[in-house]
Each structure stands twice: as C-alpha cells, then as structure tokens.
Amino acid sequence: VCGSAAEAAGFVTKALKVLAQIGKNDDIALAALATHPFERKEDNEIVHDQRYEAFAQELQIVLKNFLISGLHMHIAMPDENAAIRAYNTFIKIFLFLWH
C-alpha cells in the first residue's frame, strides 16, 4: 500500500522499467491497454457471442452495473522457439507482478 500518489507513481514507474528490461532480454516489447477513464458503462456494446452470453447469464447484475472490459489477442510467432521464448517471458512478468 502506497502512502501517496507520488509513491504509487514511483512504484509503477519502477515496475514498468523492470518489466521492460525483462521483455528486452527476451526480444519482446511490452504494451499496455486499459479502459478509457471517461468511458461509461452505458456506452459499452454487448458482444453477442455464446460464451459471452453465458458469462452475462452467470454474472447478471454485476455485469449490468460495472464497467468490464477485456482484451483478447492472437500473436503470430515465426517459429516454435519464438513462441516458447514469448511464453517464458510472460511467465517471468506474471511472477514479477504476482509478488
């Protein structure tokens, strides 16, 4: 827990530098995306997909009252070794963020 906004900003800045270095060591560039700070839940479009609709049925009121966004990516890899390096780097980043 940070005691101030400046302390939180410093922590995030340091963490991003460490993550960028981890990625650089494995020839991977990091990118981050998030929901726009001014987005409103009323503006979100509902995806009509069987999996999403099952998710909506399960969460019901939670899904209707909170802004939930997600990102799904497919990334092409030139070969098996590149895919394994990318996976291993992701694990390093995940473990760094988890602790």
Backbone as a chain_set.jsonl record, in Angstrom:
{"seq": "VCGSAAEAAGFVTKALKVLAQIGKNDDIALAALATHPFERKEDNEIVHDQRYEAFAQELQIVLKNFLISGLHMHIAMPDENAAIRAYNTFIKIFLFLWH", "coords": {"N": [[0.852, -1.174, 0.0], [0.625, 2.128, -0.917], [1.624, 5.325, 0.351], [1.06, 7.749, -0.806], [0.096, 9.526, -3.827], [2.326, 10.154, -5.332], [4.193, 8.279, -4.417], [2.944, 5.917, -5.298], [3.007, 6.365, -8.07], [5.762, 6.354, -8.44], [6.352, 3.698, -7.778], [4.961, 2.307, -9.801], [6.286, 3.284, -12.057], [8.888, 2.3, -11.624], [8.344, -0.459, -11.649], [7.451, -0.782, -14.293], [9.8, -0.214, -15.686], [11.406, -2.364, -14.897], [9.887, -4.482, -15.932], [10.0, -3.854, -18.663], [12.71, -4.274, -19.11], [12.939, -7.018, -18.604], [11.381, -7.984, -20.729], [12.895, -6.938, -22.867], [15.241, -8.389, -22.652], [14.409, -10.794, -23.662], [13.767, -10.195, -26.228], [11.224, -8.993, -26.544], [8.69, -6.635, -26.784], [6.805, -4.657, -24.568], [3.382, -3.793, -24.125], [0.614, -1.893, -22.994], [-2.857, -1.759, -22.35], [-5.957, -0.194, -21.565], [-9.209, 0.483, -20.148], [-10.748, 3.428, -21.257], [-10.518, 6.351, -19.251], [-12.806, 7.945, -19.174], [-14.867, 6.434, -20.059], [-18.175, 5.186, -20.14], [-20.414, 2.878, -18.623], [-22.816, 2.667, -19.938], [-22.167, 3.139, -22.544], [-20.907, 0.919, -23.509], [-20.873, -1.761, -25.806], [-22.714, -4.718, -26.068], [-21.428, -7.881, -26.616], [-22.54, -10.247, -28.82], [-22.222, -13.309, -28.385], [-21.91, -16.755, -27.863], [-20.329, -17.693, -25.67], [-19.887, -15.286, -24.254], [-22.519, -14.537, -23.66], [-23.254, -16.612, -21.936], [-21.537, -16.026, -19.851], [-22.584, -13.508, -19.141], [-25.112, -14.319, -18.277], [-24.414, -15.739, -16.007], [-23.204, -13.762, -14.373], [-25.03, -11.646, -14.325], [-26.483, -9.085, -12.64], [-24.106, -7.925, -11.793], [-22.593, -7.659, -14.13], [-24.202, -5.88, -15.498], [-24.012, -3.552, -14.02], [-21.392, -2.735, -13.706], [-18.375, -1.583, -15.22], [-16.813, -3.552, -17.401], [-14.107, -4.592, -19.139], [-12.272, -6.267, -21.667], [-9.407, -7.848, -23.15], [-8.427, -9.613, -25.915], [-6.033, -11.397, -27.549], [-4.37, -12.527, -30.489], [-1.302, -13.692, -31.377], [1.073, -13.874, -33.822], [3.758, -16.083, -34.306], [7.084, -16.558, -35.419], [8.246, -19.066, -35.247], [8.525, -22.209, -33.372], [10.408, -21.865, -31.286], [10.417, -19.081, -30.856], [7.811, -18.75, -29.915], [7.951, -20.197, -27.522], [9.898, -18.685, -26.159], [8.479, -16.277, -25.885], [6.322, -17.124, -24.295], [7.725, -17.954, -21.969], [8.779, -15.489, -21.168], [6.422, -14.11, -20.61], [5.596, -15.573, -18.367], [7.652, -14.88, -16.568], [7.084, -12.141, -16.27], [4.479, -12.264, -15.238], [4.972, -13.598, -12.802], [6.594, -11.682, -11.579], [4.763, -9.556, -11.276], [2.906, -10.772, -9.66], [4.078, -11.037, -7.192]], "CA": [[0.0, 0.0, 0.0], [1.41, 3.357, -1.024], [1.145, 6.398, 1.208], [0.727, 8.947, -1.575], [0.039, 9.339, -5.274], [3.709, 10.196, -5.826], [4.801, 6.978, -4.112], [2.333, 4.935, -6.209], [3.546, 6.632, -9.407], [7.147, 5.885, -8.426], [6.333, 2.234, -7.804], [4.548, 1.86, -11.131], [7.374, 3.624, -12.977], [9.97, 1.332, -11.398], [7.872, -1.771, -12.106], [7.438, -0.784, -15.756], [11.194, -0.295, -16.145], [11.847, -3.752, -14.689], [9.177, -5.312, -16.903], [10.552, -3.57, -19.985], [14.02, -4.922, -19.194], [12.68, -8.458, -18.731], [10.961, -8.196, -22.108], [14.009, -6.637, -23.772], [16.163, -9.522, -22.584], [13.835, -11.876, -24.462], [13.356, -9.605, -27.511], [9.783, -8.775, -26.543], [8.284, -5.296, -26.362], [5.581, -4.69, -23.776], [2.383, -2.761, -24.388], [-0.491, -1.982, -22.046], [-4.1, -1.125, -22.773], [-6.932, -0.153, -20.48], [-10.446, 1.179, -20.446], [-10.593, 4.881, -21.219], [-11.003, 6.833, -17.947], [-14.1, 8.604, -19.263], [-15.851, 5.511, -20.618], [-19.34, 4.938, -19.296], [-20.939, 1.531, -18.871], [-23.924, 2.778, -20.88], [-21.614, 3.214, -23.893], [-20.361, -0.377, -23.914], [-21.717, -2.611, -26.632], [-22.715, -6.117, -25.637], [-20.998, -8.814, -27.655], [-23.474, -11.372, -28.925], [-21.403, -14.493, -28.577], [-22.42, -17.778, -26.947], [-19.542, -17.702, -24.425], [-20.148, -14.046, -23.52], [-23.886, -14.57, -23.15], [-23.231, -17.498, -20.766], [-20.868, -15.231, -18.818], [-23.555, -12.494, -18.728], [-26.155, -15.01, -17.518], [-23.845, -16.088, -14.701], [-22.917, -12.572, -13.565], [-26.252, -10.848, -14.34], [-26.495, -7.706, -12.151], [-22.735, -7.418, -11.737], [-22.209, -7.272, -15.484], [-25.003, -4.728, -15.911], [-23.732, -2.372, -13.214], [-19.971, -2.416, -13.646], [-17.677, -1.5, -16.491], [-15.872, -4.658, -17.537], [-13.535, -4.648, -20.477], [-11.271, -7.32, -21.798], [-8.578, -7.818, -24.344], [-8.088, -10.951, -26.388], [-5.066, -11.202, -28.623], [-3.693, -13.628, -31.166], [0.005, -13.18, -31.781], [1.774, -14.804, -34.706], [5.154, -16.328, -33.963], [7.771, -17.086, -36.6], [8.577, -20.486, -35.089], [8.27, -22.758, -32.031], [11.316, -21.27, -30.305], [9.928, -17.739, -30.545], [6.615, -18.92, -29.087], [8.389, -20.633, -26.189], [10.538, -17.522, -25.522], [7.417, -15.338, -25.517], [5.616, -17.722, -23.159], [8.594, -17.89, -20.793], [8.844, -14.085, -20.748], [5.144, -13.811, -19.973], [5.62, -16.178, -17.032], [8.518, -14.031, -15.74], [6.353, -10.909, -15.978], [3.375, -12.62, -14.348], [5.514, -13.865, -11.46], [7.046, -10.403, -11.029], [3.592, -8.792, -10.863], [2.178, -11.507, -8.622], [4.734, -10.886, -5.875]], "C": [[0.891, 1.229, 0.0], [0.775, 4.453, -0.178], [0.75, 7.658, 0.466], [0.662, 8.601, -3.058], [1.444, 9.313, -5.855], [4.414, 8.867, -5.574], [4.253, 5.9, -5.044], [2.885, 5.118, -7.621], [4.989, 6.152, -9.5], [7.232, 4.374, -8.504], [5.995, 1.717, -9.195], [5.656, 2.126, -12.149], [8.511, 2.623, -12.854], [9.569, -0.048, -11.926], [7.878, -1.852, -13.628], [8.843, -0.873, -16.328], [11.719, -1.722, -16.012], [11.186, -4.668, -15.72], [9.712, -5.1, -18.314], [11.902, -4.255, -20.162], [13.874, -6.434, -19.336], [12.288, -8.773, -20.169], [12.099, -7.983, -23.086], [15.003, -7.787, -23.805], [15.696, -10.687, -23.446], [13.318, -11.379, -25.81], [11.85, -9.433, -27.627], [9.502, -7.366, -26.038], [6.951, -5.401, -25.629], [4.662, -3.546, -24.186], [1.249, -2.967, -23.396], [-1.693, -1.225, -22.595], [-5.058, -1.144, -21.593], [-8.202, 0.521, -20.975], [-10.188, 2.678, -20.348], [-11.19, 5.414, -19.921], [-12.368, 7.503, -17.991], [-15.18, 7.709, -19.859], [-16.982, 5.315, -19.618], [-19.901, 3.563, -19.632], [-22.083, 1.555, -19.869], [-23.436, 2.774, -22.334], [-21.078, 1.876, -24.402], [-21.365, -1.155, -24.746], [-21.602, -4.049, -26.148], [-22.355, -6.996, -26.825], [-21.964, -9.989, -27.665], [-22.694, -12.6, -29.378], [-21.853, -15.5, -27.522], [-21.659, -17.782, -25.615], [-19.818, -16.46, -23.591], [-21.545, -14.06, -22.916], [-24.009, -15.51, -21.943], [-22.596, -16.772, -19.576], [-21.853, -14.188, -18.263], [-24.671, -13.116, -17.899], [-25.663, -15.339, -16.117], [-23.678, -14.857, -13.811], [-24.108, -11.631, -13.408], [-26.05, -9.418, -13.845], [-25.088, -7.103, -12.091], [-22.319, -6.897, -13.105], [-22.971, -6.029, -15.939], [-24.605, -3.444, -15.192], [-22.269, -1.972, -13.145], [-19.377, -2.418, -15.044], [-16.62, -2.59, -16.534], [-15.392, -4.675, -18.972], [-12.49, -5.738, -20.512], [-10.502, -7.168, -23.089], [-8.192, -9.248, -24.679], [-7.172, -10.761, -27.582], [-4.607, -12.526, -29.197], [-2.391, -13.046, -31.68], [0.702, -14.246, -32.619], [3.236, -14.906, -34.273], [5.845, -16.949, -35.167], [8.103, -18.569, -36.501], [8.316, -20.912, -33.646], [9.141, -22.098, -30.974], [10.876, -19.869, -29.906], [8.702, -17.816, -29.64], [6.994, -19.316, -27.659], [9.06, -19.479, -25.448], [9.483, -16.519, -25.054], [6.647, -15.856, -24.301], [6.446, -17.612, -21.887], [8.715, -16.463, -20.27], [7.549, -13.681, -20.064], [5.111, -14.359, -18.556], [6.49, -15.343, -16.095], [7.771, -12.762, -15.314], [5.226, -11.195, -15.004], [3.885, -12.843, -12.932], [6.007, -12.591, -10.801], [5.842, -9.618, -10.504], [2.856, -9.453, -9.712], [2.767, -11.271, -7.24], [4.923, -9.465, -5.506]], "O": [[1.802, 1.351, 0.82], [-0.443, 4.504, -0.012], [0.156, 8.557, 1.061], [1.108, 7.537, -3.488], [1.725, 8.537, -6.768], [5.154, 8.386, -6.431], [5.01, 5.059, -5.529], [3.197, 4.137, -8.296], [5.396, 5.604, -10.525], [8.08, 3.829, -9.21], [6.649, 0.81, -9.709], [5.932, 1.284, -13.004], [9.038, 2.149, -13.86], [10.368, -0.724, -12.575], [8.266, -2.874, -14.194], [9.058, -1.534, -17.344], [12.396, -2.227, -16.907], [11.844, -5.526, -16.308], [9.86, -6.056, -19.075], [12.205, -4.761, -21.242], [14.605, -7.06, -20.103], [12.805, -9.72, -20.761], [12.26, -8.755, -24.031], [15.543, -8.12, -24.86], [16.514, -11.481, -23.909], [12.525, -12.058, -26.462], [11.267, -9.693, -28.679], [10.012, -6.955, -24.996], [6.071, -6.158, -26.038], [5.123, -2.463, -24.548], [0.96, -4.098, -23.006], [-1.549, -0.178, -23.227], [-4.971, -2.013, -20.726], [-8.251, 1.058, -22.081], [-9.483, 3.134, -19.447], [-12.268, 4.974, -19.522], [-13.027, 7.621, -16.959], [-16.286, 8.172, -20.136], [-16.765, 5.284, -18.407], [-19.867, 3.134, -20.786], [-22.305, 0.573, -20.577], [-24.195, 2.447, -23.246], [-20.824, 1.723, -25.596], [-22.554, -1.202, -24.429], [-20.506, -4.529, -25.856], [-22.922, -6.856, -27.909], [-22.176, -10.642, -26.643], [-22.538, -12.878, -30.567], [-22.147, -15.112, -26.391], [-22.274, -17.865, -24.552], [-19.966, -16.547, -22.372], [-21.731, -13.638, -21.774], [-24.784, -15.235, -21.026], [-23.06, -16.891, -18.442], [-21.942, -14.009, -17.048], [-25.13, -12.515, -16.927], [-26.415, -15.229, -15.149], [-23.98, -14.911, -12.618], [-24.171, -10.886, -12.43], [-25.49, -8.603, -14.578], [-24.911, -5.906, -12.316], [-21.753, -5.809, -13.214], [-22.432, -5.213, -16.687], [-24.84, -2.353, -15.712], [-21.951, -0.936, -12.561], [-19.816, -3.153, -15.927], [-15.644, -2.549, -15.784], [-16.189, -4.764, -19.905], [-11.899, -6.082, -19.489], [-10.91, -6.446, -23.999], [-7.694, -9.99, -23.833], [-7.507, -10.038, -28.52], [-4.471, -13.518, -28.481], [-2.39, -12.012, -32.349], [0.893, -15.377, -32.172], [3.859, -13.906, -33.917], [5.256, -17.777, -35.862], [8.23, -19.256, -37.515], [7.937, -20.098, -32.804], [8.664, -21.8, -29.879], [10.957, -19.51, -28.731], [8.572, -17.03, -28.702], [6.409, -18.813, -26.699], [8.832, -19.297, -24.252], [9.584, -15.977, -23.954], [6.357, -15.092, -23.379], [5.929, -17.22, -20.841], [8.75, -16.25, -19.058], [7.573, -12.985, -19.048], [4.647, -13.68, -17.641], [6.112, -15.117, -14.946], [7.821, -12.361, -14.151], [5.033, -10.449, -14.044], [3.303, -12.34, -11.971], [5.86, -12.426, -9.59], [5.896, -9.073, -9.402], [2.252, -8.773, -8.882], [2.052, -11.3, -6.238], [5.456, -9.171, -4.436]]}, "num_chains": 1, "name": "protein.A"}
